[in-house]
mmCIF file of C-alpha atoms in Angstrom:
data_model
loop_
_atom_site.group_PDB
_atom_site.id
_atom_site.type_symbol
_atom_site.label_atom_id
_atom_site.label_comp_id
_atom_site.label_asym_id
_atom_site.label_seq_id
_atom_site.Cartn_x
_atom_site.Cartn_y
_atom_site.Cartn_z
ATOM 1 C CA VAL A 1 0.000 0.000 0.000
ATOM 2 C CA ASP A 2 2.813 2.382 0.917
ATOM 3 C CA LEU A 3 4.580 1.665 -2.378
ATOM 4 C CA MET A 4 1.376 2.331 -4.317
ATOM 5 C CA ILE A 5 0.998 5.682 -2.626
ATOM 6 C CA ARG A 6 4.627 6.646 -3.157
ATOM 7 C CA TYR A 7 4.364 5.689 -6.825
ATOM 8 C CA SER A 8 1.186 7.680 -7.419
ATOM 9 C CA VAL A 9 2.617 10.767 -5.708
ATOM 10 C CA LYS A 10 5.952 10.579 -7.513
ATOM 11 C CA ASN A 11 4.666 9.987 -11.009
ATOM 12 C CA GLY A 12 1.209 11.492 -10.948
ATOM 13 C CA GLU A 13 0.091 8.592 -13.115
ATOM 14 C CA SER A 14 -2.519 5.893 -12.826
ATOM 15 C CA ILE A 15 -1.470 3.027 -10.567
ATOM 16 C CA TRP A 16 -4.041 0.750 -12.159
ATOM 17 C CA GLU A 17 -3.335 -1.029 -15.446
ATOM 18 C CA GLU A 18 -5.269 0.178 -18.483
ATOM 19 C CA SER A 19 -6.951 2.948 -16.534
ATOM 20 C CA ASP A 20 -6.867 6.706 -16.869
ATOM 21 C CA VAL A 21 -7.915 7.237 -13.252
ATOM 22 C CA VAL A 22 -5.330 9.086 -11.163
ATOM 23 C CA MET A 23 -5.757 8.403 -7.442
ATOM 24 C CA THR A 24 -4.294 10.694 -4.837
ATOM 25 C CA VAL A 25 -2.951 9.602 -1.462
ATOM 26 C CA SER A 26 -6.218 10.716 0.092
ATOM 27 C CA ASP A 27 -8.240 8.707 -2.453
ATOM 28 C CA LEU A 28 -6.215 5.579 -1.798
ATOM 29 C CA ARG A 29 -6.443 5.983 1.954
ATOM 30 C CA LYS A 30 -10.243 6.147 1.784
ATOM 31 C CA CYS A 31 -10.565 2.921 -0.216
ATOM 32 C CA TYR A 32 -12.606 0.412 1.756
ATOM 33 C CA GLU A 33 -10.088 -2.414 1.270
ATOM 34 C CA ILE A 34 -7.108 -0.317 2.360
ATOM 35 C CA ASP A 35 -8.928 1.301 5.274
ATOM 36 C CA THR A 36 -10.184 -2.077 6.533
ATOM 37 C CA TYR A 37 -6.742 -3.652 6.224
ATOM 38 C CA ILE A 38 -5.109 -0.824 8.154
ATOM 39 C CA LYS A 39 -7.687 -0.941 10.958
ATOM 40 C CA LYS A 40 -7.667 -4.735 11.334
ATOM 41 C CA TYR A 41 -4.097 -5.836 10.717
ATOM 42 C CA ILE A 42 -2.001 -2.731 11.413
ATOM 43 C CA ARG A 43 -3.808 -0.450 13.857
ATOM 44 C CA GLY A 44 -5.268 -3.521 15.562
ATOM 45 C CA SER A 45 -1.769 -4.690 16.528
ATOM 46 C CA LEU A 46 -0.952 -1.564 18.559
ATOM 47 C CA SER A 47 -0.961 -1.250 22.331
ATOM 48 C CA THR A 48 -3.424 1.147 23.993
ATOM 49 C CA GLU A 49 -0.729 3.808 24.471
ATOM 50 C CA GLU A 50 0.538 3.447 20.886
ATOM 51 C CA ASP A 51 -2.981 3.755 19.486
ATOM 52 C CA MET A 52 -3.572 6.848 21.631
ATOM 53 C CA LEU A 53 -0.432 8.475 20.220
ATOM 54 C CA ILE A 54 -1.488 7.734 16.641
ATOM 55 C CA LYS A 55 -4.879 9.334 17.298
ATOM 56 C CA GLY A 56 -3.090 12.273 18.900
ATOM 57 C CA SER A 57 -0.783 12.683 15.917
ATOM 58 C CA GLN A 58 -3.830 13.000 13.663
ATOM 59 C CA VAL A 59 -4.982 15.984 15.725
ATOM 60 C CA CYS A 60 -1.787 17.765 16.763
ATOM 61 C CA PRO A 61 0.109 19.904 14.232
ATOM 62 C CA TRP A 62 3.124 17.875 15.437
ATOM 63 C CA MET A 63 4.233 16.053 18.588
ATOM 64 C CA ASN A 64 7.339 15.653 20.705
ATOM 65 C CA GLY A 65 8.134 13.888 23.954
ATOM 66 C CA GLU A 66 7.461 16.918 26.117
ATOM 67 C CA LEU A 67 3.992 17.436 24.655
ATOM 68 C CA CYS A 68 3.124 13.755 25.150
ATOM 69 C CA ARG A 69 4.251 13.857 28.783
ATOM 70 C CA GLU A 70 2.443 17.073 29.687
ATOM 71 C CA VAL A 71 -0.775 16.473 27.722
ATOM 72 C CA TRP A 72 -1.202 12.688 28.038
ATOM 73 C CA GLY A 73 1.062 11.910 30.996
ATOM 74 C CA LEU A 74 3.225 9.431 29.033
ATOM 75 C CA GLN A 75 6.515 9.287 30.922
ATOM 76 C CA LYS A 76 8.302 7.155 28.306
ATOM 77 C CA ALA A 77 6.977 9.134 25.367
ATOM 78 C CA GLU A 78 10.204 9.201 23.310
ATOM 79 C CA LEU A 79 10.467 5.386 23.425
ATOM 80 C CA LEU A 80 6.898 5.047 22.147
ATOM 81 C CA LEU A 81 7.436 7.687 19.463
ATOM 82 C CA ASP A 82 10.627 5.951 18.269
ATOM 83 C CA LYS A 83 8.847 2.606 18.225
ATOM 84 C CA LEU A 84 5.982 3.973 16.146
ATOM 85 C CA THR A 85 8.531 5.553 13.792
ATOM 86 C CA ARG A 86 10.236 2.182 13.247
ATOM 87 C CA LYS A 87 6.834 0.643 12.561
ATOM 88 C CA GLY A 88 6.167 3.329 9.944
ATOM 89 C CA PHE A 89 3.289 5.090 11.699
ATOM 90 C CA LEU A 90 5.155 8.324 12.375
ATOM 91 C CA ILE A 91 7.804 10.372 10.583
ATOM 92 C CA TYR A 92 10.507 12.147 12.571
ATOM 93 C CA ASN A 93 11.735 15.577 11.509
ATOM 94 C CA ASN A 94 15.341 15.538 12.682
ATOM 95 C CA ARG A 95 15.918 19.250 12.036
ATOM 96 C CA ARG A 96 12.905 20.403 14.029
ATOM 97 C CA GLY A 97 12.864 17.559 16.543
ATOM 98 C CA TYR A 98 9.222 16.505 16.246
ATOM 99 C CA TRP A 99 7.001 13.719 14.906
ATOM 100 C CA LYS A 100 4.056 13.787 12.494
ATOM 101 C CA THR A 101 1.727 11.113 11.135
ATOM 102 C CA ALA A 102 3.058 9.177 8.140
ATOM 103 C CA PRO A 103 0.990 9.891 4.979
ATOM 104 C CA LEU A 104 -0.508 6.381 4.915
ATOM 105 C CA PHE A 105 -2.089 6.909 8.340
ATOM 106 C CA CYS A 106 -3.193 10.520 7.914
ATOM 107 C CA LYS A 107 -6.877 10.948 8.662
ATOM 108 C CA GLN A 108 -8.749 13.986 9.896
ATOM 109 C CA GLY A 109 -8.668 13.665 13.668
ATOM 110 C CA ARG A 110 -11.425 14.955 15.909
ATOM 111 C CA ALA A 111 -11.118 16.443 19.358
ATOM 112 C CA GLU A 112 -13.251 18.187 21.954
ATOM 113 C CA MET A 113 -13.157 21.964 22.348
ATOM 114 C CA ILE A 114 -11.363 21.710 25.705
ATOM 115 C CA PHE A 115 -8.631 19.523 24.194
ATOM 116 C CA TRP A 116 -7.962 21.995 21.366
ATOM 117 C CA LYS A 117 -7.658 24.736 23.989
ATOM 118 C CA GLN A 118 -5.272 22.589 26.038
ATOM 119 C CA LEU A 119 -3.119 21.969 22.966
ATOM 120 C CA GLY A 120 -3.148 25.664 22.062
ATOM 121 C CA THR A 121 -2.042 26.579 25.577
ATOM 122 C CA TRP A 122 0.834 24.090 25.420
ATOM 123 C CA TYR A 123 2.095 25.335 22.043
ATOM 124 C CA GLU A 124 1.871 28.958 23.139
ATOM 125 C CA LYS A 125 3.707 28.242 26.395
ATOM 126 C CA ASN A 126 6.517 26.732 24.341
ATOM 127 C CA GLN A 127 6.579 29.661 21.895
ATOM 128 C CA HIS A 128 5.096 27.812 18.901
ATOM 129 C CA ILE A 129 2.660 30.605 18.071
ATOM 130 C CA LYS A 130 1.539 29.393 14.649
ATOM 131 C CA GLU A 131 0.494 26.018 16.064
ATOM 132 C CA ALA A 132 -1.108 27.648 19.101
ATOM 133 C CA LEU A 133 -3.311 29.853 16.921
ATOM 134 C CA GLU A 134 -4.253 26.877 14.753
ATOM 135 C CA CYS A 135 -5.445 24.959 17.820
ATOM 136 C CA PHE A 136 -7.276 27.918 19.357
ATOM 137 C CA ALA A 137 -9.038 28.488 16.027
ATOM 138 C CA LYS A 138 -10.166 24.848 15.946
ATOM 139 C CA SER A 139 -11.396 25.101 19.530
ATOM 140 C CA GLY A 140 -13.993 27.609 18.399
ATOM 141 C CA ILE A 141 -13.210 29.783 21.423
ATOM 142 C CA GLU A 142 -12.844 33.144 19.725
ATOM 143 C CA GLU A 143 -11.610 34.923 22.849
ATOM 144 C CA ALA A 144 -8.746 32.426 23.302
ATOM 145 C CA TYR A 145 -7.751 32.836 19.639
ATOM 146 C CA LYS A 146 -7.948 36.625 19.787
ATOM 147 C CA SER A 147 -6.040 36.898 23.068
ATOM 148 C CA CYS A 148 -3.215 34.763 21.723
ATOM 149 C CA MET A 149 -3.075 36.871 18.561
ATOM 150 C CA LEU A 150 -2.796 40.077 20.593
ATOM 151 C CA ARG A 151 -0.173 38.703 22.968
ATOM 152 C CA HIS A 152 2.123 37.914 20.057
ATOM 153 C CA TYR A 153 1.068 40.585 17.560
ATOM 154 C CA ALA A 154 4.639 41.719 16.855
ATOM 155 C CA LYS A 155 5.693 38.224 15.683
ATOM 156 C CA ILE A 156 2.588 37.332 13.672
ATOM 157 C CA PRO A 157 3.380 39.029 10.313
ATOM 158 C CA TYR A 158 6.877 37.531 10.136
ATOM 159 C CA ASN A 159 6.194 33.861 10.888
ATOM 160 C CA ASN A 160 4.068 32.604 7.994
ATOM 161 C CA ILE A 161 0.908 32.816 10.088
ATOM 162 C CA GLU A 162 -2.528 33.431 8.616
ATOM 163 C CA TYR A 163 -4.076 36.402 10.409
ATOM 164 C CA GLY A 164 -6.703 37.691 7.974
ATOM 165 C CA ALA A 165 -9.317 37.422 10.744
ATOM 166 C CA VAL A 166 -8.099 40.762 12.144
ATOM 167 C CA MET A 167 -9.683 42.573 9.200
ATOM 168 C CA SER A 168 -13.154 41.818 10.570
ATOM 169 C CA TRP A 169 -12.334 42.915 14.128
ATOM 170 C CA LYS A 170 -13.738 46.343 14.894
ATOM 171 C CA ASP A 171 -11.410 47.026 17.827
ATOM 172 C CA TYR A 172 -9.006 49.933 17.631
ATOM 173 C CA THR A 173 -6.378 48.827 20.118
ATOM 174 C CA PRO A 174 -2.820 49.526 18.894
ATOM 175 C CA GLU A 175 -2.098 45.795 18.459
ATOM 176 C CA ILE A 176 -5.085 45.164 16.203
ATOM 177 C CA VAL A 177 -4.561 48.373 14.239
ATOM 178 C CA TYR A 178 -0.945 47.293 13.669
ATOM 179 C CA LEU A 179 -1.986 43.826 12.472
ATOM 180 C CA ARG A 180 -4.624 45.269 10.130
ATOM 181 C CA ALA A 181 -2.063 47.702 8.723
ATOM 182 C CA MET A 182 0.461 44.915 8.121
ATOM 183 C CA HIS A 183 -2.176 42.724 6.503
ATOM 184 C CA CYS A 184 -3.153 45.570 4.172
ATOM 185 C CA TYR A 185 0.501 46.192 3.292
ATOM 186 C CA GLU A 186 1.162 42.526 2.525
ATOM 187 C CA ASN A 187 -1.874 42.452 0.238
ATOM 188 C CA ARG A 188 -0.935 45.743 -1.468
ATOM 189 C CA ASP A 189 -4.000 47.489 -0.085
ATOM 190 C CA PHE A 190 -2.157 50.777 0.371
ATOM 191 C CA LYS A 191 -5.296 52.815 1.011
ATOM 192 C CA GLY A 192 -6.195 50.471 3.844
ATOM 193 C CA PHE A 193 -2.631 50.683 5.133
ATOM 194 C CA GLU A 194 -2.732 54.489 5.160
ATOM 195 C CA LYS A 195 -6.058 54.456 7.023
ATOM 196 C CA GLU A 196 -4.662 52.178 9.752
ATOM 197 C CA ALA A 197 -1.427 54.172 9.919
ATOM 198 C CA ALA A 198 -3.470 57.354 10.435
ATOM 199 C CA ARG A 199 -5.253 55.694 13.363
ATOM 200 C CA ILE A 200 -1.929 54.868 14.996
ATOM 201 C CA THR A 201 -0.673 58.431 14.452
ATOM 202 C CA GLU A 202 -3.867 59.816 15.973
ATOM 203 C CA LYS A 203 -3.546 57.590 19.039
ATOM 204 C CA LEU A 204 0.095 58.552 19.526
ATOM 205 C CA SER A 205 -0.800 62.253 19.229
ATOM 206 C CA LYS A 206 -3.497 61.931 21.901
ATOM 207 C CA GLN A 207 -1.118 60.101 24.212
ATOM 208 C CA TYR A 208 1.485 62.853 23.735
ATOM 209 C CA LEU A 209 -1.082 65.555 24.534
ATOM 210 C CA ASP A 210 -2.228 63.699 27.665
ATOM 211 C CA VAL A 211 1.354 63.419 28.896
ATOM 212 C CA SER A 212 2.031 67.099 28.134
ATOM 213 C CA VAL A 213 -1.009 68.235 30.094
#
């Protein structure tokens, strides 16, 4: 199955003889035969802790030993992660030092609102702001998402983070005005940028006058 997927991704050609159908990794993974085989003969062979980590990897942007210990209480997390890597369930990114689900086992994971918030809090605490915002957004708790965005507003435009949501926020705090201005600039909306810049200038002028008085 893994070879079929690798072949289809590499060549972008049909993996079936005398067929013009091109199947993506996602298409192959959803096939009844492949899905049933994976559940029965591969996933079915895992221990409870290993299966929990696989489910977690389908939810988390990425995992490492520290996350697994603090979120799930797994004291020997690295051993389990290494074991699942040898079995082919996970892929280890040596440069970044984290694990993600192998393509064959990628499925859209589901989690409760409170778990997404817990994950977001962990990523933010460890300065992984992009991942934190992703989790807070999935939690559906707008206040948690917005608060995180404001706490790290200075880093947001420079870390490949999607922050278009700020354009619909009607607040005029300096942090949000700054983010709206940067978003306008990045999208070449120079009129919008000038409008936000004028708001910042106005706020600074008022602050100066208050201090002078």
